[in-house]
Amino acid sequence: MAQKPSIPKGTRDFSPEEVAKRNYIFNCIQTEFKRFGFQPIETPSFENSSTLMGKYGDEGDRLIFKILNSGDFLKKADKDALTENDSIKLTSSISEKALRYDLTVPFARYVVQHQNEIEFPFKRYQMQPVWRADRPQKGRFREFYQCDADVVGSNSLWQEVEFIQLYDSVFNSLGLEGVTIKINNRKVLSGFAEVIGEQDKLIDFTVALDKLDKIGEEGVKKEMREKGISEEALQKIQPIFNLKGSFAEKIQGLSSILKGSETGQKGIQELEFIQNAIQEMPLKTAKLDLDVTLARGLNYYTGAIFEVSAPEKVKMGSIGGGGRYDDLTGIFGLKDMSGIGISFGLDRIYLVLEELELFPATVTENTKVLFINFGEKEALYAMKTVEKLRGENITAEIYPDAAKMGKQMKYADKRQIPYVVLAGEEEMNNQKYTLKHMKSGEQSSLDFAGLKSKLSS
Amino acid sequence: MAQKPSIPKGTRDFSPEEVAKRNYIFNCIQTEFKRFGFQPIETPSFENSSTLMGKYGDEGDRLIFKILNSGDFLKKADKDALTENDSIKLTSSISEKALRYDLTVPFARYVVQHQNEIEFPFKRYQMQPVWRADRPQKGRFREFYQCDADVVGSNSLWQEVEFIQLYDSVFNSLGLEGVTIKINNRKVLSGFAEVIGEQDKLIDFTVALDKLDKIGEEGVKKEMREKGISEEALQKIQPIFNLKGSFAEKIQGLSSILKGSETGQKGIQELEFIQNAIQEMPLKTAKLDLDVTLARGLNYYTGAIFEVSAPEKVKMGSIGGGGRYDDLTGIFGLKDMSGIGISFGLDRIYLVLEELELFPATVTENTKVLFINFGEKEALYAMKTVEKLRGENITAEIYPDAAKMGKQMKYADKRQIPYVVLAGEEEMNNQKYTLKHMKSGEQSSLDFAGLKSKLSS
């Protein structure tokens, strides 16, 4: 029976053009990763469920795709769960494996499992798909790539500096100007909570503050009030909303706000170190900015927090993010491994490059010349030439069938192949080729050397 | 709680060295795919179960990894199957998606779904992982990559010729000499069954014949007898076992065996066309051989059948295979689309290159120079230089901490970084660098231009 073919919602097919453009971004990122001394690893698409479950919160657990055990999985099924009709309780007894939810937890697992083979500090990059059973919507997919670079095994601030340079280098190499790398520090956020006397509400406080962009100052305060943060505290944080100006000016403002907090002061020192280094080594195209409202995965980060914004003229969320986490591998039993990492949002970068028309035309170039097929004898002559051209690193094809000329020309046109070669009996006898430029219609009669030289340019 | 980390059986972590070597193979294959005019597509890791189930036989259905529905999956579960404790019956009601089992069925689905956007003949390549719940064993994994190139939309025999050239080009570019590309034709096999009067036993017959290499002539005959093939038929096929010599000699022998079969004669003509073309355009390194016992996925192929053997000195099964199939897209409702394709066995090619030591040393090269960290001021001097070197496309790193010299040198050594730079106060004052070659211990004092030139070579 013929089925009407479709793919699961939230997943995508990529056409040749899309693959070419995606690979262009991957290659730019990978080239910089390598240039900065990061080494690639790859981990399996599915992990033991115990590796993933409980690492991303309850919501995360729900969004992890579980793989059904093979064979007679009901034999080991939890009978109570079946009787009670409890899907969640049943899951662990009929599913032992789950699809990767991000690259960070598998990386932590990798580091712990292979710690004796690894030379620390370990600079690794990883570019692989991840899967989330999220509700699909515009720009949110159930399968998407993550491109991560991390270092574990050192808490040197030079790494923060280097990751900023890495972001700058990648966006520079993609020709994307006007990117802002926003930085904050978890210790500054902790300092805020400390000086307003609301340490126990740190998460609520920062989650609300993180929304300043979206809901404005009054919205943030309203949310804080709802979370039980006192009016007195709200008054104390008022200067946070007034931080303006250059990086240095904001640092100055911060210093005064965080005077009473040792943790906060430590955060400021870290920010200053980074800012000084970047001033000594100016970025190529990106701009570094201090954003004290930036929180991201707060439970996770312990020092620097990064987020990258697309150029202002493009409406787009963040196109990258990351930060320092002090105990990532602890969940797998390896303590005191400081780590720091950043991620590139491939799908959003794609949309930004598309909107700004920044993909080089060469990216989607494919076959340079199509040989028209006039029949068996001519095809052999063509094939021999095609083979020689390929040997010269020129992408050449022959139309496989001696179809009508119009059909073959249409194929060249639709495939956007810039040249066709017409070689019939006369050309064969003279060891020549009639080369036609598709766009201009211009034709020339060439020998192989001429053909090669024309197609190489 | 700390967990002892591990990965599911049949899956693998890849270390930086392994990723580099695998990427080397991927790149060689991809470069040739492109040069031959193939275009990349990518399909989702999981498909709707209905797309995959029933396409690979019962055994295949069992080996497909199924993804458990998200949320309260028991709500829609088949109550009868639950009562009867019937895992297989239950599956389709609690799992709607499944991991890709190969790249061919998703490709067929893609072609049918996107037929209006595609210009035929469509030459596509695809390099993505597939998953099979097979029992893991040496060289057999539950997650592995396939590298496929296919054309649909033409039945021109030039394509068979081109795929042989493609195999040859890839193995030539990998520096792998002594590869044999074995070819057969389904029509020849059908012809055999016809002339011995056992058309209805074609599959049993060819499955047995395919084992000649492993179980020898007597073994093959024994199996045929067990499958009910008559003694008379066995006598008639005796000449098959006696086919020897060159491609042309075997063709001659075949002609006499298949005199009475029109289908068989058609198969011979196809083989001759291909052989003639390859004689006109000799292969670079591989050898083309006729192997009339070759059957592979017989139900599937309708014309040419390919299989590639590693060089004889390496004990290894086939490292590639493929063939022509006349109605792949029919299962999804698009009739009369002839296709032909080949596949490269990445994991086995990896093992062969490893055994023959054919990976170029440059493949696993990474960081070229490590700057020793002597403290904050020196580190800034180093970082500035590192940044400039990276701008010159030289992979450079700084050790992130001002750790003991010995520790930093050990890091360079273990990472196989060939050079270190020592730049302390004296070097800084003179704008110089002390470059040390790790292996020889040789040291030189250089300015930036000297450093760059030394590290570029």
Coordinates of N, CA and C in Angstrom, one line a residue, chain A residues 85-167:
Chain A
N85 N -2.0 2.0 35.9 CA -2.0 2.8 34.6 C -1.1 4.0 34.7
D86 N 0.0 3.9 35.3 CA 0.9 5.0 35.6 C 2.1 5.0 34.6
S87 N 1.9 5.9 33.6 CA 2.9 5.9 32.5 C 4.3 6.2 33.0
I88 N 4.4 7.3 33.9 CA 5.7 7.7 34.3 C 6.4 6.7 35.1
K89 N 5.6 6.0 36.0 CA 6.2 5.0 36.8 C 6.6 3.8 36.0
L90 N 5.8 3.5 34.9 CA 6.1 2.4 34.0 C 7.4 2.6 33.2
T91 N 7.7 3.8 32.9 CA 8.7 4.1 31.9 C 10.1 3.4 32.2
S92 N 10.6 3.6 33.4 CA 11.9 3.1 33.7 C 12.0 1.6 33.5
S93 N 10.9 0.9 33.6 CA 10.9 -0.6 33.5 C 10.8 -1.1 32.1
I94 N 10.4 -0.2 31.2 CA 10.3 -0.7 29.8 C 11.2 0.1 28.8
S95 N 12.0 1.1 29.4 CA 12.9 1.9 28.6 C 14.2 2.1 29.4
E96 N 15.3 1.6 28.9 CA 16.6 1.8 29.6 C 17.5 2.9 28.9
K97 N 17.1 3.3 27.7 CA 17.9 4.2 27.0 C 17.1 5.5 26.6
A98 N 17.8 6.6 26.4 CA 17.2 7.8 26.0 C 18.0 8.6 25.1
L99 N 17.4 9.4 24.3 CA 18.2 10.2 23.3 C 18.8 11.4 24.1
R100 N 20.0 11.7 23.7 CA 20.7 12.9 24.2 C 19.9 14.2 24.2
Y101 N 19.9 14.9 25.3 CA 19.0 16.1 25.5 C 19.9 17.3 25.3
D102 N 21.2 17.2 25.6 CA 22.1 18.3 25.3 C 23.5 17.6 25.1
L103 N 24.5 18.5 24.9 CA 25.9 17.9 24.8 C 26.7 18.0 26.1
T104 N 26.1 18.7 27.1 CA 26.9 19.0 28.3 C 26.9 17.8 29.2
V105 N 25.8 17.2 29.5 CA 25.8 16.1 30.4 C 26.5 14.9 29.8
P106 N 26.3 14.6 28.5 CA 27.2 13.5 27.9 C 28.7 13.9 28.0
F107 N 29.0 15.1 27.9 CA 30.4 15.5 28.0 C 30.9 15.3 29.4
A108 N 30.1 15.6 30.4 CA 30.5 15.4 31.8 C 30.7 13.9 32.0
R109 N 29.8 13.1 31.5 CA 29.9 11.6 31.6 C 31.2 11.1 30.9
Y110 N 31.5 11.7 29.7 CA 32.7 11.3 29.0 C 33.9 11.6 29.8
V111 N 34.0 12.8 30.3 CA 35.2 13.2 31.1 C 35.4 12.3 32.2
V112 N 34.4 11.9 33.0 CA 34.5 11.1 34.1 C 34.9 9.7 33.7
Q113 N 34.2 9.2 32.7 CA 34.5 7.8 32.2 C 35.9 7.6 31.6
H114 N 36.4 8.7 31.0 CA 37.7 8.6 30.3 C 38.8 9.4 31.0
Q115 N 38.6 9.7 32.3 CA 39.5 10.7 32.9 C 40.9 10.2 32.9
N116 N 41.2 8.9 32.8 CA 42.6 8.5 32.8 C 43.3 8.6 31.5
E117 N 42.5 8.8 30.4 CA 43.0 9.0 29.1 C 43.2 10.5 28.7
I118 N 42.6 11.3 29.5 CA 42.5 12.7 29.2 C 43.6 13.5 29.8
E119 N 44.2 14.5 29.1 CA 45.2 15.4 29.7 C 44.4 16.7 30.0
F120 N 44.4 17.0 31.3 CA 43.7 18.2 31.7 C 44.6 19.4 31.7
P121 N 44.2 20.7 31.5 CA 42.8 21.0 31.1 C 42.4 20.5 29.7
F122 N 41.2 20.0 29.7 CA 40.7 19.3 28.4 C 39.8 20.3 27.7
K123 N 40.3 20.7 26.5 CA 39.6 21.6 25.6 C 38.9 20.8 24.6
R124 N 37.6 20.6 24.7 CA 36.9 19.8 23.7 C 35.8 20.5 23.0
Y125 N 35.6 20.2 21.7 CA 34.4 20.7 21.0 C 33.5 19.5 20.6
Q126 N 32.3 19.8 20.3 CA 31.4 18.7 20.0 C 30.2 19.3 19.2
M127 N 29.9 18.8 18.0 CA 28.9 19.3 17.2 C 28.0 18.1 16.8
Q128 N 26.9 17.9 17.5 CA 26.0 16.8 17.2 C 24.6 17.2 17.5
P129 N 23.7 16.4 17.0 CA 22.2 16.7 17.2 C 21.8 16.3 18.6
V130 N 20.8 17.0 19.1 CA 20.2 16.7 20.4 C 18.6 16.6 20.1
W131 N 17.9 16.0 21.0 CA 16.5 15.8 20.8 C 15.7 16.2 22.0
R132 N 14.6 16.9 21.8 CA 13.8 17.3 22.9 C 12.3 17.2 22.5
A133 N 11.5 16.6 23.4 CA 10.1 16.4 23.1 C 9.3 17.6 23.4
D134 N 9.8 18.8 23.0 CA 9.2 20.1 23.2 C 8.1 20.3 22.2
R135 N 7.1 21.2 22.6 CA 6.1 21.5 21.6 C 6.7 22.2 20.5
P136 N 6.7 21.7 19.2 CA 7.3 22.4 18.1 C 6.7 23.8 17.9
Q137 N 7.5 24.8 17.6 CA 7.0 26.1 17.2 C 8.0 26.7 16.3
K138 N 7.7 27.9 15.8 CA 8.7 28.6 14.9 C 10.1 28.7 15.5
G139 N 11.0 28.1 14.9 CA 12.4 28.1 15.4 C 12.7 27.2 16.5
R140 N 11.7 26.4 16.9 CA 12.0 25.4 17.9 C 11.7 24.0 17.4
F141 N 12.7 23.1 17.4 CA 12.6 21.8 16.8 C 12.8 20.7 17.8
R142 N 12.4 19.5 17.4 CA 12.6 18.4 18.3 C 13.9 17.7 18.0
E143 N 14.5 18.0 16.9 CA 15.9 17.6 16.6 C 16.6 18.8 16.1
F144 N 17.7 19.1 16.8 CA 18.5 20.2 16.3 C 20.0 20.0 16.8
Y145 N 20.9 20.7 16.1 CA 22.3 20.6 16.4 C 22.7 21.5 17.5
Q146 N 23.6 21.1 18.3 CA 24.3 22.0 19.2 C 25.8 22.0 18.8
C147 N 26.4 23.1 19.0 CA 27.9 23.3 18.7 C 28.5 23.9 19.9
D148 N 29.2 23.0 20.7 CA 29.7 23.4 22.0 C 31.2 23.3 22.0
A149 N 31.8 24.3 22.7 CA 33.2 24.2 23.1 C 33.3 24.4 24.6
D150 N 34.0 23.5 25.3 CA 34.2 23.6 26.7 C 35.7 23.3 27.1
V151 N 36.0 23.9 28.3 CA 37.3 23.4 28.9 C 37.0 23.0 30.3
V152 N 37.5 21.8 30.7 CA 37.4 21.5 32.1 C 38.8 21.3 32.7
G153 N 39.0 21.6 33.9 CA 40.2 21.4 34.6 C 41.0 22.6 35.0
S154 N 40.5 23.8 34.8 CA 41.2 25.0 35.2 C 40.2 26.1 35.5
N155 N 40.5 26.9 36.4 CA 39.6 28.1 36.7 C 40.2 29.4 36.3
S156 N 41.2 29.3 35.4 CA 41.9 30.5 34.9 C 40.9 31.4 34.2
L157 N 40.9 32.7 34.5 CA 40.1 33.7 33.8 C 40.5 33.9 32.3
W158 N 41.7 33.5 32.0 CA 42.1 33.6 30.6 C 41.2 32.9 29.7
Q159 N 40.6 31.9 30.3 CA 39.6 31.1 29.4 C 38.4 31.9 29.1
E160 N 37.9 32.7 30.1 CA 36.8 33.6 29.8 C 37.2 34.5 28.6
V161 N 38.4 35.0 28.7 CA 38.9 35.9 27.7 C 38.9 35.2 26.3
E162 N 39.4 34.0 26.4 CA 39.5 33.2 25.1 C 38.2 32.9 24.5
F163 N 37.2 32.6 25.3 CA 35.9 32.3 24.8 C 35.2 33.5 24.1
I164 N 35.5 34.7 24.7 CA 35.0 35.9 24.0 C 35.7 36.1 22.7
Q165 N 37.0 35.8 22.7 CA 37.7 35.9 21.4 C 37.2 34.9 20.4
L166 N 36.9 33.7 20.9 CA 36.4 32.6 20.0 C 35.0 33.1 19.4
Y167 N 34.1 33.6 20.2 CA 32.9 34.1 19.7 C 33.1 35.1 18.6

